CSV table of C-alpha atoms in Angstrom, one decimal:
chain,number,residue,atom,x,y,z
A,1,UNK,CA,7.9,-37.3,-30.8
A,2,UNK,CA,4.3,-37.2,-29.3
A,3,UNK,CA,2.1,-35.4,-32.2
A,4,UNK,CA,0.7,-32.5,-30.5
A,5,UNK,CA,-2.3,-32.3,-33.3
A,6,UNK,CA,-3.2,-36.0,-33.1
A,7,UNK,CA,-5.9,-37.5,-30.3
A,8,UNK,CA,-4.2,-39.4,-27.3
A,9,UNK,CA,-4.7,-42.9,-28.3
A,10,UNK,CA,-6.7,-45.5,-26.0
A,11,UNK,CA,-4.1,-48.3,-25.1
A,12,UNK,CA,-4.6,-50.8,-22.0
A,13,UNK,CA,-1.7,-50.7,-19.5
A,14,UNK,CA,-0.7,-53.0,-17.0
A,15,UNK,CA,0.9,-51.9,-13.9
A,16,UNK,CA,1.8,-54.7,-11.2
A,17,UNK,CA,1.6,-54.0,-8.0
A,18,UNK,CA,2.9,-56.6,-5.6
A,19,UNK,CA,3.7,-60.9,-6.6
A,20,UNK,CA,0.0,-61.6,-6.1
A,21,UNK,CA,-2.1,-58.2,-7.8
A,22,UNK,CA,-2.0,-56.2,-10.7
A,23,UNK,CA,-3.7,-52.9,-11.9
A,24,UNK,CA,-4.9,-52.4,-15.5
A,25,UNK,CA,-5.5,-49.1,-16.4
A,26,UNK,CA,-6.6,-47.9,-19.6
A,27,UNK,CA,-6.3,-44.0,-20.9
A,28,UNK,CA,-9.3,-42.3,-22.4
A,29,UNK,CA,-10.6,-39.3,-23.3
A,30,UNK,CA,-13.3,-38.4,-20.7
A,31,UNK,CA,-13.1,-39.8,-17.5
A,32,UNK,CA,-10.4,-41.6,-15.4
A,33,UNK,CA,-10.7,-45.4,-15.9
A,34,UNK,CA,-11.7,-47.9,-13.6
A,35,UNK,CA,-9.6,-50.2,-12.2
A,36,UNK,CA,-9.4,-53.6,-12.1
A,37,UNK,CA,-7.5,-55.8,-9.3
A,38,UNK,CA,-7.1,-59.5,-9.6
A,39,UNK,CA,-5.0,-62.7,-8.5
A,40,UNK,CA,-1.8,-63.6,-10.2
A,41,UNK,CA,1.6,-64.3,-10.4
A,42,UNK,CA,4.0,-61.8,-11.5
A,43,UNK,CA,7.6,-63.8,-10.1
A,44,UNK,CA,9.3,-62.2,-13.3
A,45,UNK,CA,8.0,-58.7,-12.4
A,46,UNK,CA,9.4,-56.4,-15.0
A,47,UNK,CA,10.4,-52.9,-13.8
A,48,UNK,CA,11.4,-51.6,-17.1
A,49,UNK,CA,8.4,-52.7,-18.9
A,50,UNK,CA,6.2,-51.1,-15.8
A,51,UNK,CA,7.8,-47.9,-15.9
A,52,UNK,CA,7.7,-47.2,-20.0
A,53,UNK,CA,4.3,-48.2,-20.1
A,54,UNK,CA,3.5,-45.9,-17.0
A,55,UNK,CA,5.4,-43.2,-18.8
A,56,UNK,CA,3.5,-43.9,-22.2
A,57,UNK,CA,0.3,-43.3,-20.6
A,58,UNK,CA,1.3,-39.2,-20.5
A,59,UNK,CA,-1.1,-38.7,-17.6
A,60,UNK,CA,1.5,-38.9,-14.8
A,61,UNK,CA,1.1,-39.8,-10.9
A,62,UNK,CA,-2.3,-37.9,-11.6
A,63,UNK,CA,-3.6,-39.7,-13.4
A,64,UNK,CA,-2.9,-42.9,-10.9
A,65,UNK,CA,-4.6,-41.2,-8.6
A,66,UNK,CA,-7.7,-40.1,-10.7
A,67,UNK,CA,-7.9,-44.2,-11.3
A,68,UNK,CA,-8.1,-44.9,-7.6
A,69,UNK,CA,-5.0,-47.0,-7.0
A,70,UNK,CA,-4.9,-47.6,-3.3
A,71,UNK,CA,-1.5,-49.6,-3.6
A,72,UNK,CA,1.8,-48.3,-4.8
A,73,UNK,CA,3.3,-49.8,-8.3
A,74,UNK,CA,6.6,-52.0,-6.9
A,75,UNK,CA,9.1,-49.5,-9.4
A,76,UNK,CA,7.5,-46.1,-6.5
A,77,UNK,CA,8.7,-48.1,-3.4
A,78,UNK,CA,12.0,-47.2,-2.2
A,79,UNK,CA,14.7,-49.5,-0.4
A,80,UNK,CA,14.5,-50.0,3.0
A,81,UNK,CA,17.4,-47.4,4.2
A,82,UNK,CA,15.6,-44.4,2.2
A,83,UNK,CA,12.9,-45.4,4.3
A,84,UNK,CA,14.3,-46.0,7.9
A,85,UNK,CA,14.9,-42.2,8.0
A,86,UNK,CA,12.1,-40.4,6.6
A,87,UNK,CA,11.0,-38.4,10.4
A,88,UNK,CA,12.7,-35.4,11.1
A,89,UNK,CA,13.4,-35.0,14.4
A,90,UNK,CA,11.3,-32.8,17.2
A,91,UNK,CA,11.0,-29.5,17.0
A,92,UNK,CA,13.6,-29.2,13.8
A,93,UNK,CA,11.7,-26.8,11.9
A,94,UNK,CA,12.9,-23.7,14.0
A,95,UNK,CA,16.6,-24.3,12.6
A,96,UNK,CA,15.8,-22.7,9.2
A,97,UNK,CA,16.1,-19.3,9.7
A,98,UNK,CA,13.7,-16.5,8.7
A,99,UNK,CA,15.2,-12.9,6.7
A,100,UNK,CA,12.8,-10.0,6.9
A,101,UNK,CA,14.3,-7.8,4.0
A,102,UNK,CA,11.4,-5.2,4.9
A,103,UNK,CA,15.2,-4.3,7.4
A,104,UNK,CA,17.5,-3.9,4.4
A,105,UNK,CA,17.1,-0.7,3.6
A,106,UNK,CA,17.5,0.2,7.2
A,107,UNK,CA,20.0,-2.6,8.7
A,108,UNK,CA,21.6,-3.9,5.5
A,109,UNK,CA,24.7,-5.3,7.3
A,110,UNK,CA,22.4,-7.3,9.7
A,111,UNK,CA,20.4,-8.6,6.8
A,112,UNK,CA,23.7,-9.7,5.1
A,113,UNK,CA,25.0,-11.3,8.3
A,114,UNK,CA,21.7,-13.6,8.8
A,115,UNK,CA,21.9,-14.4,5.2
A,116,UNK,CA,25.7,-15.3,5.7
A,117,UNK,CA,25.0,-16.9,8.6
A,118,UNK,CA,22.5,-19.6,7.3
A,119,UNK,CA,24.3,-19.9,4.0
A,120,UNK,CA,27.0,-20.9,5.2
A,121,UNK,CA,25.7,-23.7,7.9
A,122,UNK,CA,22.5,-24.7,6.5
A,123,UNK,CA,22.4,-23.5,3.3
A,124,UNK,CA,18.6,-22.6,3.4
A,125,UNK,CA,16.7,-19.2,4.2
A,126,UNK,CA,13.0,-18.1,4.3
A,127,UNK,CA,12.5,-15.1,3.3
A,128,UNK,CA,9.7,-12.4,3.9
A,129,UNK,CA,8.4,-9.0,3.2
A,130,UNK,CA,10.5,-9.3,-0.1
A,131,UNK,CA,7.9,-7.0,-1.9
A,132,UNK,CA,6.4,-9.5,-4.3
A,133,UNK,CA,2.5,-9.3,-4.3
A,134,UNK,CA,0.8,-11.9,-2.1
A,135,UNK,CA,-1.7,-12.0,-4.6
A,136,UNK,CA,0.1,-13.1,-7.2
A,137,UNK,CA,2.2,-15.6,-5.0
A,138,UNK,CA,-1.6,-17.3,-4.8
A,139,UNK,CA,-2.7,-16.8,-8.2
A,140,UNK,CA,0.3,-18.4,-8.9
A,141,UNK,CA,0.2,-21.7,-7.2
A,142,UNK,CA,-3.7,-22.3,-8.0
A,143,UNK,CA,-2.5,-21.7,-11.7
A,144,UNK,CA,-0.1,-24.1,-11.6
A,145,UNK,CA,-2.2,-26.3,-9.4
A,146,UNK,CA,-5.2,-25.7,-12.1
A,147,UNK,CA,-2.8,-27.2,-14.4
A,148,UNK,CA,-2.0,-30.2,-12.8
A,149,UNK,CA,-5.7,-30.9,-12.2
A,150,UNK,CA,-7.0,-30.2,-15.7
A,151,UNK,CA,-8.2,-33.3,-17.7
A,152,UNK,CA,-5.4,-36.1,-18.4
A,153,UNK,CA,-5.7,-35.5,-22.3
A,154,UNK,CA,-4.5,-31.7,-22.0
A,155,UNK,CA,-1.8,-32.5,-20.1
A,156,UNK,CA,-0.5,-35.3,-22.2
A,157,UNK,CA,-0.4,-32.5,-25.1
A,158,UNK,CA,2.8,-31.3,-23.4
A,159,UNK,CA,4.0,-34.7,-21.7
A,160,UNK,CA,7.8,-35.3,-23.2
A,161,UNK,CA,10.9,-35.6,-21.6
A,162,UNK,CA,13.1,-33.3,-23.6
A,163,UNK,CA,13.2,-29.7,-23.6
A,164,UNK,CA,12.8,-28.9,-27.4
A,165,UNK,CA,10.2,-26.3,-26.8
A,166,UNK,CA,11.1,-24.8,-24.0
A,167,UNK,CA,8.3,-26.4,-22.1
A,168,UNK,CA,7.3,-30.2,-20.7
A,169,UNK,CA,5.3,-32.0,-18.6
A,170,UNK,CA,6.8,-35.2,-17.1
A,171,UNK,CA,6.2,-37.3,-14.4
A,172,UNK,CA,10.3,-38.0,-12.6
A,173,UNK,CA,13.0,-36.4,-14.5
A,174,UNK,CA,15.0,-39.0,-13.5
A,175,UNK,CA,12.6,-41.9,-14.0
A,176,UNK,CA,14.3,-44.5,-16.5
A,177,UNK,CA,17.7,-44.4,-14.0
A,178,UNK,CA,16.5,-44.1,-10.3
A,179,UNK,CA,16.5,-46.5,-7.9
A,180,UNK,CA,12.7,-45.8,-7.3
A,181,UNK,CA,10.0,-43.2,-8.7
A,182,UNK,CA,8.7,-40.7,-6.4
A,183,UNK,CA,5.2,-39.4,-5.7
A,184,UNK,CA,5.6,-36.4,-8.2
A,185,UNK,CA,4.7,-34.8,-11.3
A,186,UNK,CA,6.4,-31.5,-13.1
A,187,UNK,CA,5.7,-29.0,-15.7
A,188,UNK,CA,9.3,-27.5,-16.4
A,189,UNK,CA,9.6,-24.5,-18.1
A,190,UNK,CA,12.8,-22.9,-19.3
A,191,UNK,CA,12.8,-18.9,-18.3
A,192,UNK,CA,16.2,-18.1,-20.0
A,193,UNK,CA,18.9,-16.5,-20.9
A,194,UNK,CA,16.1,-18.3,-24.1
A,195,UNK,CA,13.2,-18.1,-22.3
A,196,UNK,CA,10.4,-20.9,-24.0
A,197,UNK,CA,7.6,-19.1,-26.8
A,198,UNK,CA,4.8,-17.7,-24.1
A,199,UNK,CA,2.5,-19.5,-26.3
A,200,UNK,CA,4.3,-22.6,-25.8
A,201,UNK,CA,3.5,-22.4,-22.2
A,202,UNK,CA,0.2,-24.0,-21.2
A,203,UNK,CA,-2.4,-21.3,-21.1
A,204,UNK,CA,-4.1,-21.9,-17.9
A,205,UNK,CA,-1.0,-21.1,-16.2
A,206,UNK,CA,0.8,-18.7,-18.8
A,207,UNK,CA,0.1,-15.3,-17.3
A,208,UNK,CA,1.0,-16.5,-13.5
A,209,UNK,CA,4.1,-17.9,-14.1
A,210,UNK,CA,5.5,-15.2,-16.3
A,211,UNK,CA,4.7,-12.9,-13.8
A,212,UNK,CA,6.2,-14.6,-11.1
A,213,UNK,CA,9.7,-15.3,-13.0
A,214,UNK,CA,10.0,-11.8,-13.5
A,215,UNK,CA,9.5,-10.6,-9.6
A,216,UNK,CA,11.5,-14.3,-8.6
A,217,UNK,CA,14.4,-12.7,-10.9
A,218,UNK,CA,14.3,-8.9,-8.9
A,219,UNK,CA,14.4,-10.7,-5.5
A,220,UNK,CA,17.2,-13.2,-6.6
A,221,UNK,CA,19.6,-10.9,-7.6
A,222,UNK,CA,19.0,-8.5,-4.4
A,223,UNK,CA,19.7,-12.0,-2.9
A,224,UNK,CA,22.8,-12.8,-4.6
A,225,UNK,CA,23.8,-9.5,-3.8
A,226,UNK,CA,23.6,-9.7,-0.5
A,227,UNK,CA,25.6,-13.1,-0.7
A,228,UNK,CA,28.0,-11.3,-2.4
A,229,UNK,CA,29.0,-8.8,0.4
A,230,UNK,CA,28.7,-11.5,3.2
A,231,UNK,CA,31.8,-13.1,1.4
A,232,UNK,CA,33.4,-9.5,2.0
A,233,UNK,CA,33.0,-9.5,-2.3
A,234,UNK,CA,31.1,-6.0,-2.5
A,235,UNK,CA,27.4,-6.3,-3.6
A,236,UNK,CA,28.1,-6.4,-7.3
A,237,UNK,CA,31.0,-9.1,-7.9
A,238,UNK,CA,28.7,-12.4,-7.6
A,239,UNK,CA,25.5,-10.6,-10.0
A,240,UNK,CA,28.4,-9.2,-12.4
A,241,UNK,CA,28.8,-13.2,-13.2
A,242,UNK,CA,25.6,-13.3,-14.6
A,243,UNK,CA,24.3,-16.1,-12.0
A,244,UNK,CA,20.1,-15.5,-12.7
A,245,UNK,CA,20.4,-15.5,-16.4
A,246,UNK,CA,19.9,-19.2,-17.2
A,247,UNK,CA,16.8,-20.2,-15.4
A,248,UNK,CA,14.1,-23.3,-15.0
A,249,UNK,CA,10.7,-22.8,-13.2
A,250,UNK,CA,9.8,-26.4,-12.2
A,251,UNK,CA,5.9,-26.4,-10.9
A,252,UNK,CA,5.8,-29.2,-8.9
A,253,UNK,CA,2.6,-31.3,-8.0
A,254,UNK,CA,2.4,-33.9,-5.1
A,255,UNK,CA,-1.0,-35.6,-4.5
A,256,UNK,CA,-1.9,-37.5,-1.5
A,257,UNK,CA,-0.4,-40.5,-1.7
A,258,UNK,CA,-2.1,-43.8,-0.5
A,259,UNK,CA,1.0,-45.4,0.8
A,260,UNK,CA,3.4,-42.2,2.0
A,261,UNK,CA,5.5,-44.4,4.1
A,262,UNK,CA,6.5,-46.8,1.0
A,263,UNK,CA,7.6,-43.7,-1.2
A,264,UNK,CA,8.7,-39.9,-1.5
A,265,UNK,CA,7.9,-37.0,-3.0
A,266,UNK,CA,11.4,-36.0,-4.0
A,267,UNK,CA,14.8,-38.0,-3.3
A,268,UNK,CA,17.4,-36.6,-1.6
A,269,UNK,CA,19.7,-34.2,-3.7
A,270,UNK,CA,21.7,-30.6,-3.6
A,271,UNK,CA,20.8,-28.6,-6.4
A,272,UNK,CA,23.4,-27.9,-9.2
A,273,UNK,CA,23.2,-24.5,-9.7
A,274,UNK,CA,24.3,-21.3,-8.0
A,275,UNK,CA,20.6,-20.4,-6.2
A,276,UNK,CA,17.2,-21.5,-6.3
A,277,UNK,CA,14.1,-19.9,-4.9
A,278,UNK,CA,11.1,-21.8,-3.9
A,279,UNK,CA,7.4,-20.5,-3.4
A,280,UNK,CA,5.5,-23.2,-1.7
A,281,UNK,CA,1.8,-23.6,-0.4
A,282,UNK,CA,0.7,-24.7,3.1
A,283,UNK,CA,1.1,-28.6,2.5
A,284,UNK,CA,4.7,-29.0,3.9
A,285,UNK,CA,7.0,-31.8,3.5
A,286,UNK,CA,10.1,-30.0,2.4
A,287,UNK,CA,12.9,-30.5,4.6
A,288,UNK,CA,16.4,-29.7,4.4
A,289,UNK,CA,19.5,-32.0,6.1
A,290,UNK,CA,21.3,-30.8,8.8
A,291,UNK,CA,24.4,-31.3,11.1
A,292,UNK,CA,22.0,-33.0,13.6
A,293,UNK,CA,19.6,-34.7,11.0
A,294,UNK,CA,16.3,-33.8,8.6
A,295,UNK,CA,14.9,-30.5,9.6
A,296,UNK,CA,11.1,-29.6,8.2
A,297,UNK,CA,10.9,-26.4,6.1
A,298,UNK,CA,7.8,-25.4,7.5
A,299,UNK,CA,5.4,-23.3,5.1
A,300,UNK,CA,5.5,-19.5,6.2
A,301,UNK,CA,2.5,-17.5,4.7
A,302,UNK,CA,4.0,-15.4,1.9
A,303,UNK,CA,7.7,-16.2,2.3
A,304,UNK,CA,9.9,-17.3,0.0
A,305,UNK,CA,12.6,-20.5,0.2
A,306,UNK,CA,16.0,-20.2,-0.8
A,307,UNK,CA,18.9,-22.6,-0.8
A,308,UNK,CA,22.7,-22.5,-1.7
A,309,UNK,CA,23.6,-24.7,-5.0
A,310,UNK,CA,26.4,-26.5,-5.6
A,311,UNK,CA,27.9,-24.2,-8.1
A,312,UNK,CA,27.9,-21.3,-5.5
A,313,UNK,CA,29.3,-23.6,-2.9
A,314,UNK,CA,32.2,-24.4,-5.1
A,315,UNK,CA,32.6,-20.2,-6.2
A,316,UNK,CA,33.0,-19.8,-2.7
A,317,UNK,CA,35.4,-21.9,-1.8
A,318,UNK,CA,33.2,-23.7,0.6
A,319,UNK,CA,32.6,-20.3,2.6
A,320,UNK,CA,28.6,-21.5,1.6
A,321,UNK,CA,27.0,-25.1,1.9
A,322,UNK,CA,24.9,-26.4,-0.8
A,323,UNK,CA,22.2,-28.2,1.2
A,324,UNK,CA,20.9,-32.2,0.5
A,325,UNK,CA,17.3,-31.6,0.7
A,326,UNK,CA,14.1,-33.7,-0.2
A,327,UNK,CA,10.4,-33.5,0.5
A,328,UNK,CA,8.5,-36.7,2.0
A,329,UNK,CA,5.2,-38.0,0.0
A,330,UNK,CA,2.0,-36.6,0.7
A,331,UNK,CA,0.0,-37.7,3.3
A,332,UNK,CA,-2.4,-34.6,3.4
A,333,UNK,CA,-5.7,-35.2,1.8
A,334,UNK,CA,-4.7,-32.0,0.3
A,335,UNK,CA,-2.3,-32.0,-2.9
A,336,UNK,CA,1.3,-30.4,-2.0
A,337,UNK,CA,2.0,-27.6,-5.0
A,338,UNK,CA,5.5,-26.1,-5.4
A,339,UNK,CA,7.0,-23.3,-7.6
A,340,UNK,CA,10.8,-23.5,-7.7
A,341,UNK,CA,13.3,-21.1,-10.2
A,342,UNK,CA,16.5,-22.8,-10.8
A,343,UNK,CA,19.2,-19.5,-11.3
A,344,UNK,CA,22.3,-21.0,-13.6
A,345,UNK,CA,25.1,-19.3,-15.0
A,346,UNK,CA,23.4,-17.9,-18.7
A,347,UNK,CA,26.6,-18.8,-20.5
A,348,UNK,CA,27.3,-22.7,-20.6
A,349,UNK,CA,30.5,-22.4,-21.6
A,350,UNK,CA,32.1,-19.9,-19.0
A,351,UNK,CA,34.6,-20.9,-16.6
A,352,UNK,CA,34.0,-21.6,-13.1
A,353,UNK,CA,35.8,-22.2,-10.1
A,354,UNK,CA,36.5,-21.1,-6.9
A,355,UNK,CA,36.8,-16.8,-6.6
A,356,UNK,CA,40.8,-16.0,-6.3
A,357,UNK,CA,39.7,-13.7,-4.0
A,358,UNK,CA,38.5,-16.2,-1.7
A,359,UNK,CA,41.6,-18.7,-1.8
A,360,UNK,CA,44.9,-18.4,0.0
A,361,UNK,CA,48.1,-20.1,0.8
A,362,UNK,CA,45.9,-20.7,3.8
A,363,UNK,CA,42.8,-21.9,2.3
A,364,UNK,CA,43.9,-23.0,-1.2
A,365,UNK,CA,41.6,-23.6,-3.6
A,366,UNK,CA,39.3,-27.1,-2.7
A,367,UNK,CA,37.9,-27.3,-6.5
A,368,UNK,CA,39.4,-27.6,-10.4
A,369,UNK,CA,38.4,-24.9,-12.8
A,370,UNK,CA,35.3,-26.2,-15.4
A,371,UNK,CA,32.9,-25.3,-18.0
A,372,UNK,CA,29.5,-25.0,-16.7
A,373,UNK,CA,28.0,-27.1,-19.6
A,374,UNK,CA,30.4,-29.9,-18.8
A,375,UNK,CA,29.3,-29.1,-14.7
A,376,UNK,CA,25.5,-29.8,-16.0
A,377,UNK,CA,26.7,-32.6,-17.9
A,378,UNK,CA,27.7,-34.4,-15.2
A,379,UNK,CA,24.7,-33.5,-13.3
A,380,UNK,CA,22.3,-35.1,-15.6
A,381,UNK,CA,24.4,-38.0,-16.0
A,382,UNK,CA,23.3,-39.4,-12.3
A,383,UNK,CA,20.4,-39.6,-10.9
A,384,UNK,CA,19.0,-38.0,-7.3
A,385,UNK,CA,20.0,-40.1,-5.1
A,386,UNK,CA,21.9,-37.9,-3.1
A,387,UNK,CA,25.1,-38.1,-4.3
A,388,UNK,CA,27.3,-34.9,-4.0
A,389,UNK,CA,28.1,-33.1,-7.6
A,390,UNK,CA,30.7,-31.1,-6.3
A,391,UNK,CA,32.9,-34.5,-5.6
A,392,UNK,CA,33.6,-34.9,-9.2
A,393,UNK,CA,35.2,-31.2,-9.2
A,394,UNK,CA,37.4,-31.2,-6.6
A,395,UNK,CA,41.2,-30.7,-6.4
């Protein structure tokens, strides 16, 4: 394990780029080293090699881009069908449907009906007016986007890929067994039913994120809730299963990317879990998949993202859609900063499976009864390519 107490040590990398140019970049202390680009012939290109000694480094796609790579390392380029279909198509961004919950006190039942209605066709709501601060929505993304941008030594002291401590930095959770890397970098921090030692989160950002788990957590279970009575459940059944307890704040950083149309920021996956919430800045590039192709998630000042996991998909019975989604490498001169909370079941070993009271002669069950530790299990045991967890469970 990476000594926290020790220096970063200075070790020259090599990154190819293409059959004909390399990069050598070499870590250091102070500031971002220079680059070097010369002839040769790399046949043999070795994408394992490439990729351990990029994740060795500790200083992610940041720290790429603080060297001034203008070309894409071969092992971020995706195959030609990812590709071929990164444009949504015209206009798509009005399908994903705004909830003002400023009405629920008022309208409840038509604030239940429009979160019904979009969870169970496109799996993915905006929602605004939810009574969180938009001050600390902001102070939350600059922190996390302060942390990103903070010299590559301090955030190598938290670069590793497992969760020990409750806290990481990493650079493509699923790096060693994709297909391709994408245009990303992560601080993950576990938020319970264990939540990490505060003083194990990085400083810069402690306060912010803290602070935003705990108003995520009120406005999630309101949420759940109100998913719960649009499957005619009464508001308590689904939060009675404890469905916010376990959680993961990812901060997500995107920076521009100098080849966006060779690459993407995150692959094409539906999450695992029962619910996640998303608070993302004015960037753009999420985008969700519909019946009639990619729709953009266009940013909404204040609001907050949710989407249907797969877990809640398969409690219902199918009565809600987990949703692929993926967001497209940055081609803003801006970077892209994201804040999502992952809400899991807090007990790993409960049983799961679709509600009786949502199954029937009619409408039997579609999925097997299972543990959600062996349900994350099998999560983590493929990478995000797209392919649908909830196959492995079914009848």
């Amino acid at each position: 394990m990476f000594n926290l107490a020790s220096p970063l040590k200075s070790q020259p990398l090599l990154f190819p780029l293409t059959s004909k140019s390399t990069i050598i970049m070499t870590s250091s202390n102070t500031s971002p080293p220079p680059i070097t680009v010369f002839a040769s012939t790399t046949p043999d290109y070795d994408r394992a090699k490439a990729v351990k000694q990029f994740d060795e480094t500790k200083h992610g796609v940041k720290g790429l881009v603080d060297s001034g790579v203008q070309k894409l390392p071969p092992f971020f380029v995706h195959p030609p069908e990812t590709l071929s279909d990164l444009k949504p198509r015209p206009g798509s961004e009005s399908e994903v449907p705004t909830v003002d919950f400023s009405a629920v006190e008022t309208s409840r039942a038509a604030v239940v009906d429009q979160i019904r209605r979009a969870a169970s066709t496109i799996g993915f709501f905006q929602v605004i007016n939810h009574g969180i601060p938009p001050e600390l929505l902001e102070r939350t993304v600059a922190a996390m986007k302060k942390f990103h941008e903070q010299p590559a030594e301090e955030r190598a002291r938290v670069y590793r890929r497992e969760m020990g401590t409750g806290v990481s930095y990493i650079s493509n959770v699923d790096l060693y067994n994709s297909k391709a890397a994408s245009w990303r970098d992560t601080l993950q921090i576990r938020m319970g039913p264990i939540a990490a030692d505060p003083e194990e989160i990085p400083e810069v950002c402690r306060e912010e994120v803290r602070a935003w788990d705990k108003e995520a957590v009120r406005v999630g279970e309101l949420v759940i809730g109100l998913l719960s009575e649009g499957l005619g459940l009464g508001a308590e059944k689904l939060p009675e299963m404890g469905l916010v307890q376990g959680r993961v704040m990812v901060g997500h950083y995107y920076p521009p990317c100098p080849e966006p149309d060779l690459t993407v920021g995150l692959t094409s996956h539906a999450d695992p879990g029962a619910l996640t919430v998303v608070l993302q800045d004015h960037v753009g590039g999420l985008q969700v998949r519909s019946k009639d192709g990619w729709v953009d998630v266009k940013p909404v000042p204040g609001a907050l993202v949710f989407n249907i996991g797969d877990l809640l998909q398969i409690i219902s019975n199918e009565e809600y859609k987990s949703a692929d989604h993926r967001v497209l490498a940055n081609c803003s001169k801006d970077p892209r900063v994201s804040i999502a909370i992952f809400f899991n079941p807090g007990e790993r070993e409960k049983t799961f499976g679709p509600l009786p009271e949502l199954t029937s002669a009619e409408k039997p069950p579609l999925y097997r009864n299972f543990t959600f530790n062996e349900f994350m299990t099998r999560f983590f045991k493929k990478e995000l390519d797209g392919k649908s967890l909830t196959n492995f469970f079914r009848q």
